[in-house]
Amino acid sequence: MNNPVTKSPVMLYTEQTPNPESLKFVTNRMLFRGTADFRDQEMALEWSPLATALFELPYVKGVYICNNFVTITKEMNYEWADLMLKLKEFVKKYVEDGGEILKEGFEEAMAKIEEERGAGYEYSGDDVEIVKKIRDLIDTYVKPAVEMDGGNIEFKLWDKGTVVLTMQGACSGCPSST
């Protein structure tokens, strides 16, 4: 006799973010260990079936995937009251159906792009220790808080007392992040 495999249900809830145009959709499933930020449909088409499906909706402006959540940024001329339930059901069904989140090779491709953009900048002397301390502070104190808000913060470079960071997800374009 064949016993059907019972899938555990996908639980999903939403959290507001400081960015009024972004909403965080949190699941009880690991979607992707890492971060994936899609600000346009072109990149989504290449790397993320989930983001591609979301961009097909006329009100989706950005998709950010991290660990067990998806942060969706909407177009300004739409209201969350009209979209939240639709998007919640969409994401829940997509995850329940086992939809592909990211294509194979995504992490390697993004690492290569970052290296080409200068993320692999070499530091020497005292700068090595300064950059290590900056990265540690960001990873320990800033990144967890930013993730809770549906986004991410990435260290880009340090140059003569200036730290350059990239904000992703709900934090990209948020009035609170400037």
Tab-separated table of C-alpha atoms in Angstrom, residues 4 11 16 26 43 68 74 81 85 88 93 95 111 115 135 139 143 147 153 160 165:
chain	number	residue	atom	x	y	z
A	4	PRO	CA	1.074	9.537	0.624
A	11	MET	CA	2.955	29.155	7.735
A	16	GLN	CA	5.815	45.932	8.409
A	26	VAL	CA	7.994	35.521	6.673
A	43	MET	CA	17.933	40.066	-13.304
A	68	ASN	CA	13.053	32.483	5.584
A	74	LYS	CA	5.405	47.762	-4.243
A	81	ALA	CA	-4.548	47.105	1.991
A	85	LEU	CA	-3.670	39.291	1.124
A	88	LYS	CA	0.495	36.524	1.081
A	93	LYS	CA	1.133	28.771	-2.505
A	95	VAL	CA	6.382	27.788	-1.367
A	111	ALA	CA	30.268	36.544	-5.897
A	115	GLU	CA	34.489	40.911	-7.088
A	135	ARG	CA	32.903	44.508	9.227
A	139	ASP	CA	27.792	41.994	11.217
A	143	LYS	CA	23.014	43.568	10.129
A	147	GLU	CA	17.405	41.979	8.627
A	153	ILE	CA	23.397	45.963	4.727
A	160	LYS	CA	40.238	57.413	4.549
A	165	LEU	CA	27.652	50.471	2.363
